[in-house]
mmCIF file of C-alpha atoms in Angstrom:
data_model
loop_
_atom_site.group_PDB
_atom_site.id
_atom_site.type_symbol
_atom_site.label_atom_id
_atom_site.label_comp_id
_atom_site.label_asym_id
_atom_site.label_seq_id
_atom_site.Cartn_x
_atom_site.Cartn_y
_atom_site.Cartn_z
ATOM 1 C CA UNK F 1 -107.601 201.869 -73.056
ATOM 2 C CA UNK F 2 -107.622 203.853 -76.179
ATOM 3 C CA UNK F 3 -110.214 203.046 -78.829
ATOM 4 C CA UNK F 4 -109.935 204.314 -82.356
ATOM 5 C CA UNK F 5 -112.229 203.802 -85.269
ATOM 6 C CA UNK F 6 -110.799 203.379 -88.675
ATOM 7 C CA UNK F 7 -113.475 204.608 -91.062
ATOM 8 C CA UNK F 8 -114.290 202.427 -94.086
ATOM 9 C CA UNK F 9 -111.591 202.799 -96.779
ATOM 10 C CA UNK F 10 -109.368 204.962 -94.518
ATOM 11 C CA UNK F 11 -106.259 204.286 -92.529
ATOM 12 C CA UNK F 12 -105.011 205.272 -89.040
ATOM 13 C CA UNK F 13 -101.653 205.138 -87.279
ATOM 14 C CA UNK F 14 -101.463 204.188 -83.665
ATOM 15 C CA UNK F 15 -98.472 204.051 -81.318
ATOM 16 C CA UNK F 16 -98.184 200.944 -79.258
ATOM 17 C CA UNK F 17 -95.556 200.825 -76.484
ATOM 18 C CA UNK F 18 -93.556 197.702 -75.745
ATOM 19 C CA UNK F 19 -95.791 195.420 -73.596
ATOM 20 C CA UNK F 20 -99.027 197.009 -74.733
ATOM 21 C CA UNK F 21 -101.580 195.150 -76.646
ATOM 22 C CA UNK F 22 -103.243 196.133 -79.905
ATOM 23 C CA UNK F 23 -106.597 194.633 -80.822
ATOM 24 C CA UNK F 24 -108.084 195.033 -84.329
ATOM 25 C CA UNK F 25 -111.661 194.141 -84.792
ATOM 26 C CA UNK F 26 -113.949 193.937 -87.879
ATOM 27 C CA UNK F 27 -117.318 194.903 -86.313
ATOM 28 C CA UNK F 28 -119.348 193.941 -89.449
ATOM 29 C CA UNK F 29 -117.081 191.085 -90.423
ATOM 30 C CA UNK F 30 -115.243 190.294 -93.675
ATOM 31 C CA UNK F 31 -113.291 193.587 -93.815
ATOM 32 C CA UNK F 32 -109.680 193.198 -94.822
ATOM 33 C CA UNK F 33 -107.346 195.034 -92.444
ATOM 34 C CA UNK F 34 -103.960 195.822 -94.047
ATOM 35 C CA UNK F 35 -101.474 196.035 -91.184
ATOM 36 C CA UNK F 36 -98.114 197.721 -91.205
ATOM 37 C CA UNK F 37 -95.654 198.226 -88.221
ATOM 38 C CA UNK F 38 -92.500 200.388 -87.847
ATOM 39 C CA UNK F 39 -89.994 200.679 -85.101
ATOM 40 C CA UNK F 40 -91.010 203.862 -83.291
ATOM 41 C CA UNK F 41 -87.411 204.861 -82.768
ATOM 42 C CA UNK F 42 -86.385 204.146 -86.456
ATOM 43 C CA UNK F 43 -89.088 203.903 -89.048
ATOM 44 C CA UNK F 44 -86.452 202.501 -91.428
ATOM 45 C CA UNK F 45 -87.169 199.194 -89.683
ATOM 46 C CA UNK F 46 -90.450 197.756 -90.459
ATOM 47 C CA UNK F 47 -92.371 194.533 -90.188
ATOM 48 C CA UNK F 48 -91.453 192.268 -92.988
ATOM 49 C CA UNK F 49 -93.602 189.350 -93.990
ATOM 50 C CA UNK F 50 -90.930 187.381 -95.933
ATOM 51 C CA UNK F 51 -88.565 187.637 -92.982
ATOM 52 C CA UNK F 52 -91.346 186.486 -90.706
ATOM 53 C CA UNK F 53 -92.515 183.502 -92.669
ATOM 54 C CA UNK F 54 -89.129 182.200 -93.398
ATOM 55 C CA UNK F 55 -88.564 182.028 -89.701
ATOM 56 C CA UNK F 56 -92.046 180.723 -88.618
ATOM 57 C CA UNK F 57 -91.945 178.469 -91.723
ATOM 58 C CA UNK F 58 -95.582 179.302 -92.373
ATOM 59 C CA UNK F 59 -97.106 181.758 -94.753
ATOM 60 C CA UNK F 60 -100.064 182.276 -92.381
ATOM 61 C CA UNK F 61 -99.785 184.089 -89.153
ATOM 62 C CA UNK F 62 -100.771 181.774 -86.240
ATOM 63 C CA UNK F 63 -101.384 182.366 -82.515
ATOM 64 C CA UNK F 64 -97.989 182.668 -80.854
ATOM 65 C CA UNK F 65 -96.065 183.564 -83.967
ATOM 66 C CA UNK F 66 -93.749 186.531 -83.740
ATOM 67 C CA UNK F 67 -93.701 189.231 -86.545
ATOM 68 C CA UNK F 68 -90.091 190.071 -87.375
ATOM 69 C CA UNK F 69 -88.597 193.225 -88.921
ATOM 70 C CA UNK F 70 -86.593 193.255 -92.079
ATOM 71 C CA UNK F 71 -83.627 193.033 -89.757
ATOM 72 C CA UNK F 72 -85.134 189.943 -88.351
ATOM 73 C CA UNK F 73 -85.857 191.466 -84.958
ATOM 74 C CA UNK F 74 -89.067 190.652 -83.018
ATOM 75 C CA UNK F 75 -91.623 193.382 -83.370
ATOM 76 C CA UNK F 76 -94.942 192.013 -82.222
ATOM 77 C CA UNK F 77 -96.444 188.672 -80.929
ATOM 78 C CA UNK F 78 -99.686 187.472 -82.376
ATOM 79 C CA UNK F 79 -101.317 186.560 -79.088
ATOM 80 C CA UNK F 80 -104.883 185.947 -79.927
ATOM 81 C CA UNK F 81 -106.607 185.047 -83.223
ATOM 82 C CA UNK F 82 -110.382 185.635 -83.028
ATOM 83 C CA UNK F 83 -110.808 185.023 -86.782
ATOM 84 C CA UNK F 84 -110.032 181.400 -87.211
ATOM 85 C CA UNK F 85 -106.782 181.880 -89.170
ATOM 86 C CA UNK F 86 -108.308 183.763 -92.058
ATOM 87 C CA UNK F 87 -105.461 186.052 -92.742
ATOM 88 C CA UNK F 88 -103.072 186.732 -95.674
ATOM 89 C CA UNK F 89 -99.427 187.794 -95.910
ATOM 90 C CA UNK F 90 -99.168 187.614 -99.718
ATOM 91 C CA UNK F 91 -101.183 190.283 -101.299
ATOM 92 C CA UNK F 92 -99.200 193.509 -101.942
ATOM 93 C CA UNK F 93 -101.035 196.614 -100.549
ATOM 94 C CA UNK F 94 -103.404 197.948 -103.160
ATOM 95 C CA UNK F 95 -102.504 201.161 -104.898
ATOM 96 C CA UNK F 96 -103.851 203.149 -107.756
ATOM 97 C CA UNK F 97 -102.128 200.866 -110.294
ATOM 98 C CA UNK F 98 -103.899 197.809 -108.751
ATOM 99 C CA UNK F 99 -107.350 199.387 -109.408
ATOM 100 C CA UNK F 100 -106.271 200.321 -112.982
ATOM 101 C CA UNK F 101 -105.140 196.676 -113.488
ATOM 102 C CA UNK F 102 -108.753 195.655 -112.712
ATOM 103 C CA UNK F 103 -110.102 198.229 -115.143
ATOM 104 C CA UNK F 104 -110.876 201.233 -112.821
ATOM 105 C CA UNK F 105 -109.110 204.236 -114.336
ATOM 106 C CA UNK F 106 -110.279 206.939 -112.023
ATOM 107 C CA UNK F 107 -108.550 207.803 -108.714
ATOM 108 C CA UNK F 108 -109.408 205.253 -106.061
ATOM 109 C CA UNK F 109 -108.521 205.110 -102.296
ATOM 110 C CA UNK F 110 -105.852 202.548 -101.544
ATOM 111 C CA UNK F 111 -104.061 200.876 -98.714
ATOM 112 C CA UNK F 112 -100.778 202.398 -99.916
ATOM 113 C CA UNK F 113 -102.120 205.929 -99.944
ATOM 114 C CA UNK F 114 -103.739 205.281 -96.533
ATOM 115 C CA UNK F 115 -100.413 204.179 -95.214
ATOM 116 C CA UNK F 116 -98.533 207.170 -96.473
ATOM 117 C CA UNK F 117 -101.120 209.605 -95.244
ATOM 118 C CA UNK F 118 -101.302 208.051 -91.775
ATOM 119 C CA UNK F 119 -97.540 208.154 -91.487
ATOM 120 C CA UNK F 120 -97.322 211.730 -92.614
ATOM 121 C CA UNK F 121 -99.654 212.607 -89.787
ATOM 122 C CA UNK F 122 -96.977 211.048 -87.509
ATOM 123 C CA UNK F 123 -94.292 213.157 -89.201
ATOM 124 C CA UNK F 124 -92.827 210.458 -91.478
ATOM 125 C CA UNK F 125 -92.564 210.055 -95.312
ATOM 126 C CA UNK F 126 -92.730 206.398 -96.181
ATOM 127 C CA UNK F 127 -91.149 205.772 -99.537
ATOM 128 C CA UNK F 128 -91.226 201.983 -99.520
ATOM 129 C CA UNK F 129 -94.725 200.240 -99.059
ATOM 130 C CA UNK F 130 -93.898 197.161 -97.061
ATOM 131 C CA UNK F 131 -95.707 193.820 -97.703
ATOM 132 C CA UNK F 132 -98.570 194.082 -95.221
ATOM 133 C CA UNK F 133 -100.120 191.410 -93.016
ATOM 134 C CA UNK F 134 -103.704 191.335 -94.298
ATOM 135 C CA UNK F 135 -105.870 190.276 -91.429
ATOM 136 C CA UNK F 136 -109.403 189.037 -92.175
ATOM 137 C CA UNK F 137 -108.322 188.352 -95.789
ATOM 138 C CA UNK F 138 -109.081 184.972 -97.314
ATOM 139 C CA UNK F 139 -106.399 183.834 -99.609
ATOM 140 C CA UNK F 140 -105.092 180.307 -100.257
ATOM 141 C CA UNK F 141 -102.217 178.838 -102.360
ATOM 142 C CA UNK F 142 -103.712 175.923 -104.364
ATOM 143 C CA UNK F 143 -101.873 172.724 -105.395
ATOM 144 C CA UNK F 144 -100.584 174.454 -108.541
ATOM 145 C CA UNK F 145 -99.027 177.235 -106.515
ATOM 146 C CA UNK F 146 -101.818 179.638 -107.693
ATOM 147 C CA UNK F 147 -102.993 182.387 -105.387
ATOM 148 C CA UNK F 148 -106.785 182.293 -104.923
ATOM 149 C CA UNK F 149 -109.174 184.360 -102.920
ATOM 150 C CA UNK F 150 -112.443 182.649 -102.135
ATOM 151 C CA UNK F 151 -115.372 184.669 -100.522
ATOM 152 C CA UNK F 152 -114.421 186.202 -97.145
ATOM 153 C CA UNK F 153 -115.991 184.169 -94.387
ATOM 154 C CA UNK F 154 -114.913 186.311 -91.399
ATOM 155 C CA UNK F 155 -117.720 186.837 -88.841
ATOM 156 C CA UNK F 156 -118.908 190.178 -87.482
ATOM 157 C CA UNK F 157 -116.824 190.903 -84.320
ATOM 158 C CA UNK F 158 -113.847 188.857 -85.335
ATOM 159 C CA UNK F 159 -110.550 190.186 -84.006
ATOM 160 C CA UNK F 160 -106.816 189.771 -83.700
ATOM 161 C CA UNK F 161 -104.654 190.747 -80.743
ATOM 162 C CA UNK F 162 -100.948 191.513 -80.784
ATOM 163 C CA UNK F 163 -98.494 192.329 -78.031
ATOM 164 C CA UNK F 164 -95.764 194.896 -78.903
ATOM 165 C CA UNK F 165 -92.220 193.586 -78.311
ATOM 166 C CA UNK F 166 -90.662 196.956 -79.026
ATOM 167 C CA UNK F 167 -92.231 200.546 -79.189
ATOM 168 C CA UNK F 168 -94.024 200.521 -82.622
ATOM 169 C CA UNK F 169 -96.054 202.714 -84.821
ATOM 170 C CA UNK F 170 -98.705 200.561 -86.394
ATOM 171 C CA UNK F 171 -100.848 201.555 -89.334
ATOM 172 C CA UNK F 172 -104.094 199.822 -90.053
ATOM 173 C CA UNK F 173 -105.963 200.442 -93.319
ATOM 174 C CA UNK F 174 -109.581 199.374 -93.959
ATOM 175 C CA UNK F 175 -108.890 198.048 -97.387
ATOM 176 C CA UNK F 176 -110.916 200.063 -99.951
ATOM 177 C CA UNK F 177 -111.165 197.229 -102.460
ATOM 178 C CA UNK F 178 -114.666 197.275 -103.739
ATOM 179 C CA UNK F 179 -114.422 196.264 -107.407
ATOM 180 C CA UNK F 180 -116.781 193.444 -108.550
ATOM 181 C CA UNK F 181 -113.860 191.164 -109.676
ATOM 182 C CA UNK F 182 -114.958 187.570 -110.327
ATOM 183 C CA UNK F 183 -112.939 185.222 -108.082
ATOM 184 C CA UNK F 184 -111.329 188.037 -106.112
ATOM 185 C CA UNK F 185 -113.883 189.242 -103.535
ATOM 186 C CA UNK F 186 -111.485 190.644 -100.888
ATOM 187 C CA UNK F 187 -114.149 192.174 -98.701
ATOM 188 C CA UNK F 188 -117.832 191.641 -98.028
ATOM 189 C CA UNK F 189 -120.216 191.836 -101.022
ATOM 190 C CA UNK F 190 -121.996 194.468 -98.915
ATOM 191 C CA UNK F 191 -119.068 196.920 -99.264
ATOM 192 C CA UNK F 192 -116.132 198.227 -97.361
ATOM 193 C CA UNK F 193 -116.630 198.706 -93.560
ATOM 194 C CA UNK F 194 -114.932 200.239 -90.626
ATOM 195 C CA UNK F 195 -112.333 198.599 -88.260
ATOM 196 C CA UNK F 196 -111.891 199.169 -84.508
ATOM 197 C CA UNK F 197 -108.563 199.479 -82.712
ATOM 198 C CA UNK F 198 -108.042 199.088 -79.018
ATOM 199 C CA UNK F 199 -104.698 199.686 -77.308
ATOM 200 C CA UNK F 200 -104.178 198.852 -73.713
ATOM 201 C CA UNK N 1 -72.540 187.734 -126.118
ATOM 202 C CA UNK N 2 -71.123 188.510 -122.818
ATOM 203 C CA UNK N 3 -70.482 185.641 -120.419
ATOM 204 C CA UNK N 4 -69.738 186.182 -116.645
ATOM 205 C CA UNK N 5 -68.970 183.671 -114.081
ATOM 206 C CA UNK N 6 -70.476 184.273 -110.612
ATOM 207 C CA UNK N 7 -68.002 182.469 -108.325
ATOM 208 C CA UNK N 8 -69.494 180.208 -105.556
ATOM 209 C CA UNK N 9 -70.933 182.267 -102.706
ATOM 210 C CA UNK N 10 -70.350 185.617 -104.561
ATOM 211 C CA UNK N 11 -72.608 187.961 -106.463
ATOM 212 C CA UNK N 12 -72.299 189.954 -109.697
ATOM 213 C CA UNK N 13 -74.265 192.806 -111.328
ATOM 214 C CA UNK N 14 -74.942 192.836 -114.912
ATOM 215 C CA UNK N 15 -76.534 195.444 -117.050
ATOM 216 C CA UNK N 16 -79.191 194.127 -119.541
ATOM 217 C CA UNK N 17 -80.516 196.537 -122.041
ATOM 218 C CA UNK N 18 -84.232 196.489 -123.157
ATOM 219 C CA UNK N 19 -84.676 193.682 -125.633
ATOM 220 C CA UNK N 20 -81.529 191.797 -124.520
ATOM 221 C CA UNK N 21 -81.746 188.331 -122.942
ATOM 222 C CA UNK N 22 -80.120 187.121 -119.760
ATOM 223 C CA UNK N 23 -79.510 183.503 -119.206
ATOM 224 C CA UNK N 24 -78.541 182.126 -115.765
ATOM 225 C CA UNK N 25 -77.058 178.595 -115.575
ATOM 226 C CA UNK N 26 -76.129 176.325 -112.730
ATOM 227 C CA UNK N 27 -73.368 174.327 -114.340
ATOM 228 C CA UNK N 28 -73.126 171.811 -111.540
ATOM 229 C CA UNK N 29 -76.860 171.888 -110.736
ATOM 230 C CA UNK N 30 -78.766 172.491 -107.534
ATOM 231 C CA UNK N 31 -77.269 175.922 -106.838
ATOM 232 C CA UNK N 32 -79.720 178.542 -105.681
ATOM 233 C CA UNK N 33 -79.460 181.825 -107.653
ATOM 234 C CA UNK N 34 -80.786 184.839 -105.906
ATOM 235 C CA UNK N 35 -81.953 187.287 -108.515
ATOM 236 C CA UNK N 36 -82.631 190.973 -108.087
ATOM 237 C CA UNK N 37 -83.336 193.621 -110.726
ATOM 238 C CA UNK N 38 -83.456 197.414 -110.733
ATOM 239 C CA UNK N 39 -84.458 199.885 -113.302
ATOM 240 C CA UNK N 40 -81.123 201.191 -114.749
ATOM 241 C CA UNK N 41 -82.535 204.746 -114.898
ATOM 242 C CA UNK N 42 -83.800 204.701 -111.341
ATOM 243 C CA UNK N 43 -82.580 202.047 -108.870
ATOM 244 C CA UNK N 44 -85.408 203.105 -106.612
ATOM 245 C CA UNK N 45 -87.633 200.963 -108.817
ATOM 246 C CA UNK N 46 -86.937 197.258 -108.256
ATOM 247 C CA UNK N 47 -88.337 193.900 -109.116
ATOM 248 C CA UNK N 48 -91.037 193.105 -106.464
ATOM 249 C CA UNK N 49 -92.173 189.469 -105.950
ATOM 250 C CA UNK N 50 -95.418 190.363 -104.117
ATOM 251 C CA UNK N 51 -96.494 192.703 -106.867
ATOM 252 C CA UNK N 52 -95.560 190.046 -109.464
ATOM 253 C CA UNK N 53 -97.405 187.128 -107.941
ATOM 254 C CA UNK N 54 -100.559 189.178 -107.102
ATOM 255 C CA UNK N 55 -100.706 189.986 -110.820
ATOM 256 C CA UNK N 56 -99.745 186.547 -112.223
ATOM 257 C CA UNK N 57 -101.787 184.872 -109.443
ATOM 258 C CA UNK N 58 -99.014 182.332 -108.961
ATOM 259 C CA UNK N 59 -96.288 182.188 -106.380
ATOM 260 C CA UNK N 60 -94.023 180.339 -108.829
ATOM 261 C CA UNK N 61 -92.514 182.014 -111.877
ATOM 262 C CA UNK N 62 -93.666 180.262 -115.041
ATOM 263 C CA UNK N 63 -92.570 180.642 -118.663
ATOM 264 C CA UNK N 64 -94.261 183.569 -120.114
ATOM 265 C CA UNK N 65 -94.785 185.402 -116.744
ATOM 266 C CA UNK N 66 -93.619 188.971 -116.397
ATOM 267 C CA UNK N 67 -91.751 190.204 -113.384
ATOM 268 C CA UNK N 68 -93.097 193.510 -112.213
ATOM 269 C CA UNK N 69 -91.571 196.313 -110.265
ATOM 270 C CA UNK N 70 -92.872 197.588 -106.958
ATOM 271 C CA UNK N 71 -94.667 200.220 -109.124
ATOM 272 C CA UNK N 72 -96.253 197.380 -111.143
ATOM 273 C CA UNK N 73 -94.369 198.022 -114.238
ATOM 274 C CA UNK N 74 -93.076 195.208 -116.451
ATOM 275 C CA UNK N 75 -89.295 194.741 -115.996
ATOM 276 C CA UNK N 76 -88.434 191.273 -117.450
ATOM 277 C CA UNK N 77 -90.225 188.421 -119.089
ATOM 278 C CA UNK N 78 -89.459 184.888 -118.132
ATOM 279 C CA UNK N 79 -88.954 183.513 -121.550
ATOM 280 C CA UNK N 80 -87.541 180.032 -121.009
ATOM 281 C CA UNK N 81 -87.384 177.716 -118.042
ATOM 282 C CA UNK N 82 -84.739 175.119 -118.266
ATOM 283 C CA UNK N 83 -85.146 173.981 -114.691
ATOM 284 C CA UNK N 84 -88.663 172.349 -114.688
ATOM 285 C CA UNK N 85 -90.220 175.117 -112.494
ATOM 286 C CA UNK N 86 -87.977 174.597 -109.508
ATOM 287 C CA UNK N 87 -87.859 178.120 -108.267
ATOM 288 C CA UNK N 88 -88.788 180.156 -105.286
ATOM 289 C CA UNK N 89 -90.123 183.712 -104.591
ATOM 290 C CA UNK N 90 -90.693 183.292 -100.893
ATOM 291 C CA UNK N 91 -87.342 183.018 -99.171
ATOM 292 C CA UNK N 92 -85.979 186.314 -97.946
ATOM 293 C CA UNK N 93 -82.372 186.933 -99.102
ATOM 294 C CA UNK N 94 -80.030 185.326 -96.501
ATOM 295 C CA UNK N 95 -78.079 187.770 -94.342
ATOM 296 C CA UNK N 96 -75.795 187.510 -91.371
ATOM 297 C CA UNK N 97 -78.808 187.148 -89.018
ATOM 298 C CA UNK N 98 -80.164 184.252 -90.944
ATOM 299 C CA UNK N 99 -76.961 182.312 -90.317
ATOM 300 C CA UNK N 100 -77.079 183.230 -86.640
ATOM 301 C CA UNK N 101 -80.665 182.013 -86.487
ATOM 302 C CA UNK N 102 -79.308 178.632 -87.613
ATOM 303 C CA UNK N 103 -76.651 178.705 -84.995
ATOM 304 C CA UNK N 104 -73.684 180.103 -86.999
ATOM 305 C CA UNK N 105 -72.317 183.081 -84.981
ATOM 306 C CA UNK N 106 -69.263 183.948 -87.121
ATOM 307 C CA UNK N 107 -69.423 186.132 -90.125
ATOM 308 C CA UNK N 108 -70.759 184.430 -93.152
ATOM 309 C CA UNK N 109 -71.118 185.440 -96.735
ATOM 310 C CA UNK N 110 -74.736 186.150 -97.693
ATOM 311 C CA UNK N 111 -76.965 187.116 -100.649
ATOM 312 C CA UNK N 112 -77.832 190.426 -98.961
ATOM 313 C CA UNK N 113 -74.125 191.290 -98.728
ATOM 314 C CA UNK N 114 -73.520 190.105 -102.205
ATOM 315 C CA UNK N 115 -76.248 192.342 -103.442
ATOM 316 C CA UNK N 116 -74.989 195.386 -101.634
ATOM 317 C CA UNK N 117 -71.340 194.902 -102.834
ATOM 318 C CA UNK N 118 -72.351 194.185 -106.418
ATOM 319 C CA UNK N 119 -74.485 197.359 -106.480
ATOM 320 C CA UNK N 120 -71.634 199.447 -104.911
ATOM 321 C CA UNK N 121 -69.433 198.410 -107.799
ATOM 322 C CA UNK N 122 -72.120 199.952 -110.031
ATOM 323 C CA UNK N 123 -72.126 203.066 -107.926
ATOM 324 C CA UNK N 124 -75.281 202.594 -105.896
ATOM 325 C CA UNK N 125 -76.039 201.995 -102.186
ATOM 326 C CA UNK N 126 -78.943 199.633 -101.679
ATOM 327 C CA UNK N 127 -80.600 200.252 -98.450
ATOM 328 C CA UNK N 128 -83.563 198.028 -98.859
ATOM 329 C CA UNK N 129 -83.063 194.321 -99.739
ATOM 330 C CA UNK N 130 -85.877 193.270 -102.101
ATOM 331 C CA UNK N 131 -87.478 189.904 -101.965
ATOM 332 C CA UNK N 132 -85.462 187.989 -104.544
ATOM 333 C CA UNK N 133 -86.594 185.563 -107.080
ATOM 334 C CA UNK N 134 -84.610 182.520 -106.043
ATOM 335 C CA UNK N 135 -84.099 180.383 -109.154
ATOM 336 C CA UNK N 136 -83.139 176.790 -108.850
ATOM 337 C CA UNK N 137 -84.466 176.734 -105.296
ATOM 338 C CA UNK N 138 -86.865 174.045 -104.197
ATOM 339 C CA UNK N 139 -89.591 175.270 -101.892
ATOM 340 C CA UNK N 140 -93.197 174.341 -101.532
ATOM 341 C CA UNK N 141 -96.099 175.429 -99.493
ATOM 342 C CA UNK N 142 -97.848 172.432 -97.975
ATOM 343 C CA UNK N 143 -101.518 171.997 -97.148
ATOM 344 C CA UNK N 144 -100.995 173.464 -93.801
ATOM 345 C CA UNK N 145 -99.514 176.716 -95.415
ATOM 346 C CA UNK N 146 -96.063 175.674 -94.186
ATOM 347 C CA UNK N 147 -92.990 176.586 -96.114
ATOM 348 C CA UNK N 148 -90.891 173.452 -96.745
ATOM 349 C CA UNK N 149 -87.614 172.996 -98.652
ATOM 350 C CA UNK N 150 -87.126 169.438 -99.895
ATOM 351 C CA UNK N 151 -83.688 168.416 -101.357
ATOM 352 C CA UNK N 152 -82.740 170.354 -104.426
ATOM 353 C CA UNK N 153 -83.358 168.291 -107.538
ATOM 354 C CA UNK N 154 -82.099 170.819 -110.190
ATOM 355 C CA UNK N 155 -79.803 169.080 -112.815
ATOM 356 C CA UNK N 156 -76.393 170.266 -113.942
ATOM 357 C CA UNK N 157 -76.717 172.712 -116.791
ATOM 358 C CA UNK N 158 -80.269 173.820 -115.823
ATOM 359 C CA UNK N 159 -80.908 177.415 -116.793
ATOM 360 C CA UNK N 160 -83.491 180.184 -117.001
ATOM 361 C CA UNK N 161 -83.787 182.988 -119.550
ATOM 362 C CA UNK N 162 -85.278 186.348 -119.221
ATOM 363 C CA UNK N 163 -85.901 189.152 -121.695
ATOM 364 C CA UNK N 164 -85.434 192.720 -120.404
ATOM 365 C CA UNK N 165 -88.547 194.887 -120.897
ATOM 366 C CA UNK N 166 -86.675 198.043 -119.749
ATOM 367 C CA UNK N 167 -83.006 198.748 -119.191
ATOM 368 C CA UNK N 168 -82.171 196.922 -116.029
ATOM 369 C CA UNK N 169 -79.294 196.272 -113.626
ATOM 370 C CA UNK N 170 -79.608 192.624 -112.517
ATOM 371 C CA UNK N 171 -77.698 191.205 -109.541
ATOM 372 C CA UNK N 172 -77.298 187.394 -109.289
ATOM 373 C CA UNK N 173 -75.945 185.886 -106.097
ATOM 374 C CA UNK N 174 -74.775 182.322 -105.826
ATOM 375 C CA UNK N 175 -76.393 181.694 -102.440
ATOM 376 C CA UNK N 176 -73.715 180.911 -99.895
ATOM 377 C CA UNK N 177 -76.107 178.824 -97.712
ATOM 378 C CA UNK N 178 -74.099 175.815 -96.671
ATOM 379 C CA UNK N 179 -75.185 175.015 -93.085
ATOM 380 C CA UNK N 180 -76.291 171.373 -92.459
ATOM 381 C CA UNK N 181 -79.832 172.275 -91.405
ATOM 382 C CA UNK N 182 -82.188 169.211 -91.283
ATOM 383 C CA UNK N 183 -85.133 169.774 -93.630
ATOM 384 C CA UNK N 184 -83.651 172.904 -95.154
ATOM 385 C CA UNK N 185 -81.081 171.933 -97.798
ATOM 386 C CA UNK N 186 -81.078 174.925 -100.020
ATOM 387 C CA UNK N 187 -78.188 173.918 -102.253
ATOM 388 C CA UNK N 188 -76.510 170.726 -103.229
ATOM 389 C CA UNK N 189 -75.114 168.527 -100.438
ATOM 390 C CA UNK N 190 -71.772 168.739 -102.228
ATOM 391 C CA UNK N 191 -71.520 172.541 -101.391
ATOM 392 C CA UNK N 192 -72.033 175.867 -102.996
ATOM 393 C CA UNK N 193 -71.075 176.256 -106.723
ATOM 394 C CA UNK N 194 -70.685 178.939 -109.381
ATOM 395 C CA UNK N 195 -73.292 180.313 -111.795
ATOM 396 C CA UNK N 196 -72.956 181.450 -115.384
ATOM 397 C CA UNK N 197 -74.492 184.526 -116.840
ATOM 398 C CA UNK N 198 -74.913 185.119 -120.527
ATOM 399 C CA UNK N 199 -76.249 188.441 -121.931
ATOM 400 C CA UNK N 200 -77.076 188.702 -125.679
#
């Protein structure tokens, strides 16, 4: 088994061979994990949330669901949900402009930058930021179709486990969102924390 | 004023200069209009639904909302909704694989192909199919986060109107979906019909 720590506000790429399992854990709880996956043989094929939910007919990932690529091919199966379904597939990966939108006008770490850096370490330039699966992220769509984000209830040690259905390069970002935005507390009020990755 | 007919199951590109308005009408009603937009100076910048809804905090486009690009820049304002809010931003553009998923294993016209053909006529190869805004498309997210598509109630003559906030190339596809899938009646039961585009 390979274990990798994703430091708070950083990202890491990890290769997961077909049949292997990837577990992502939030040791301290309530830490959003932005998750991206690419076909290891062709990084032009990536996990697509819209293609996934229009096939699962559910905007939340559930145990047993299969994450599809933008070509609608099976990439990973969500085999175990140790976080009670508190996940999101709607929030675009944060980037510098997102922080500026919330009034932060200095450079800020972001999931988009983390993705691009992690993939460069693997030898690839990613020029399109896919819609991530945001594990351990508490969003809901209310009756007026509004996107709301109540406080994050994910417990320390919560995890998700996926099985690769093709050889994939996965990127996991510890979402650096730390602005005190009323009604939009993505992570714990105690700050951004690390994630753990286990591949076996 | 320029008026263009988008024949049933086909797509058309139309250039809309900053300050001009584009109206899309479903003359017979209940015809899904897949809508894509690209920065006319750089087609690498396109309208992004996830970046739009995470800023409007609503997964439905509403009068006054601004459609943002994947770089979070304003592209178009939704100035008039003549279809009572019956629109979708969740359903990935149909493609050959979508029809195969529903059991149709022969070639089938699709919004993805329509987009690519329309953009080739403008001189561009589109290699990433963006998540479209699907006007006149009736989807809802139920209390279990499931994506459902009740029968399409959009009246004949319903329309939407947008104002361009930058020079854009817009592509509108008359969604060719015509499979009799129980619980997933995207268009009218009477079949796929044309759309009208007015630019002024």
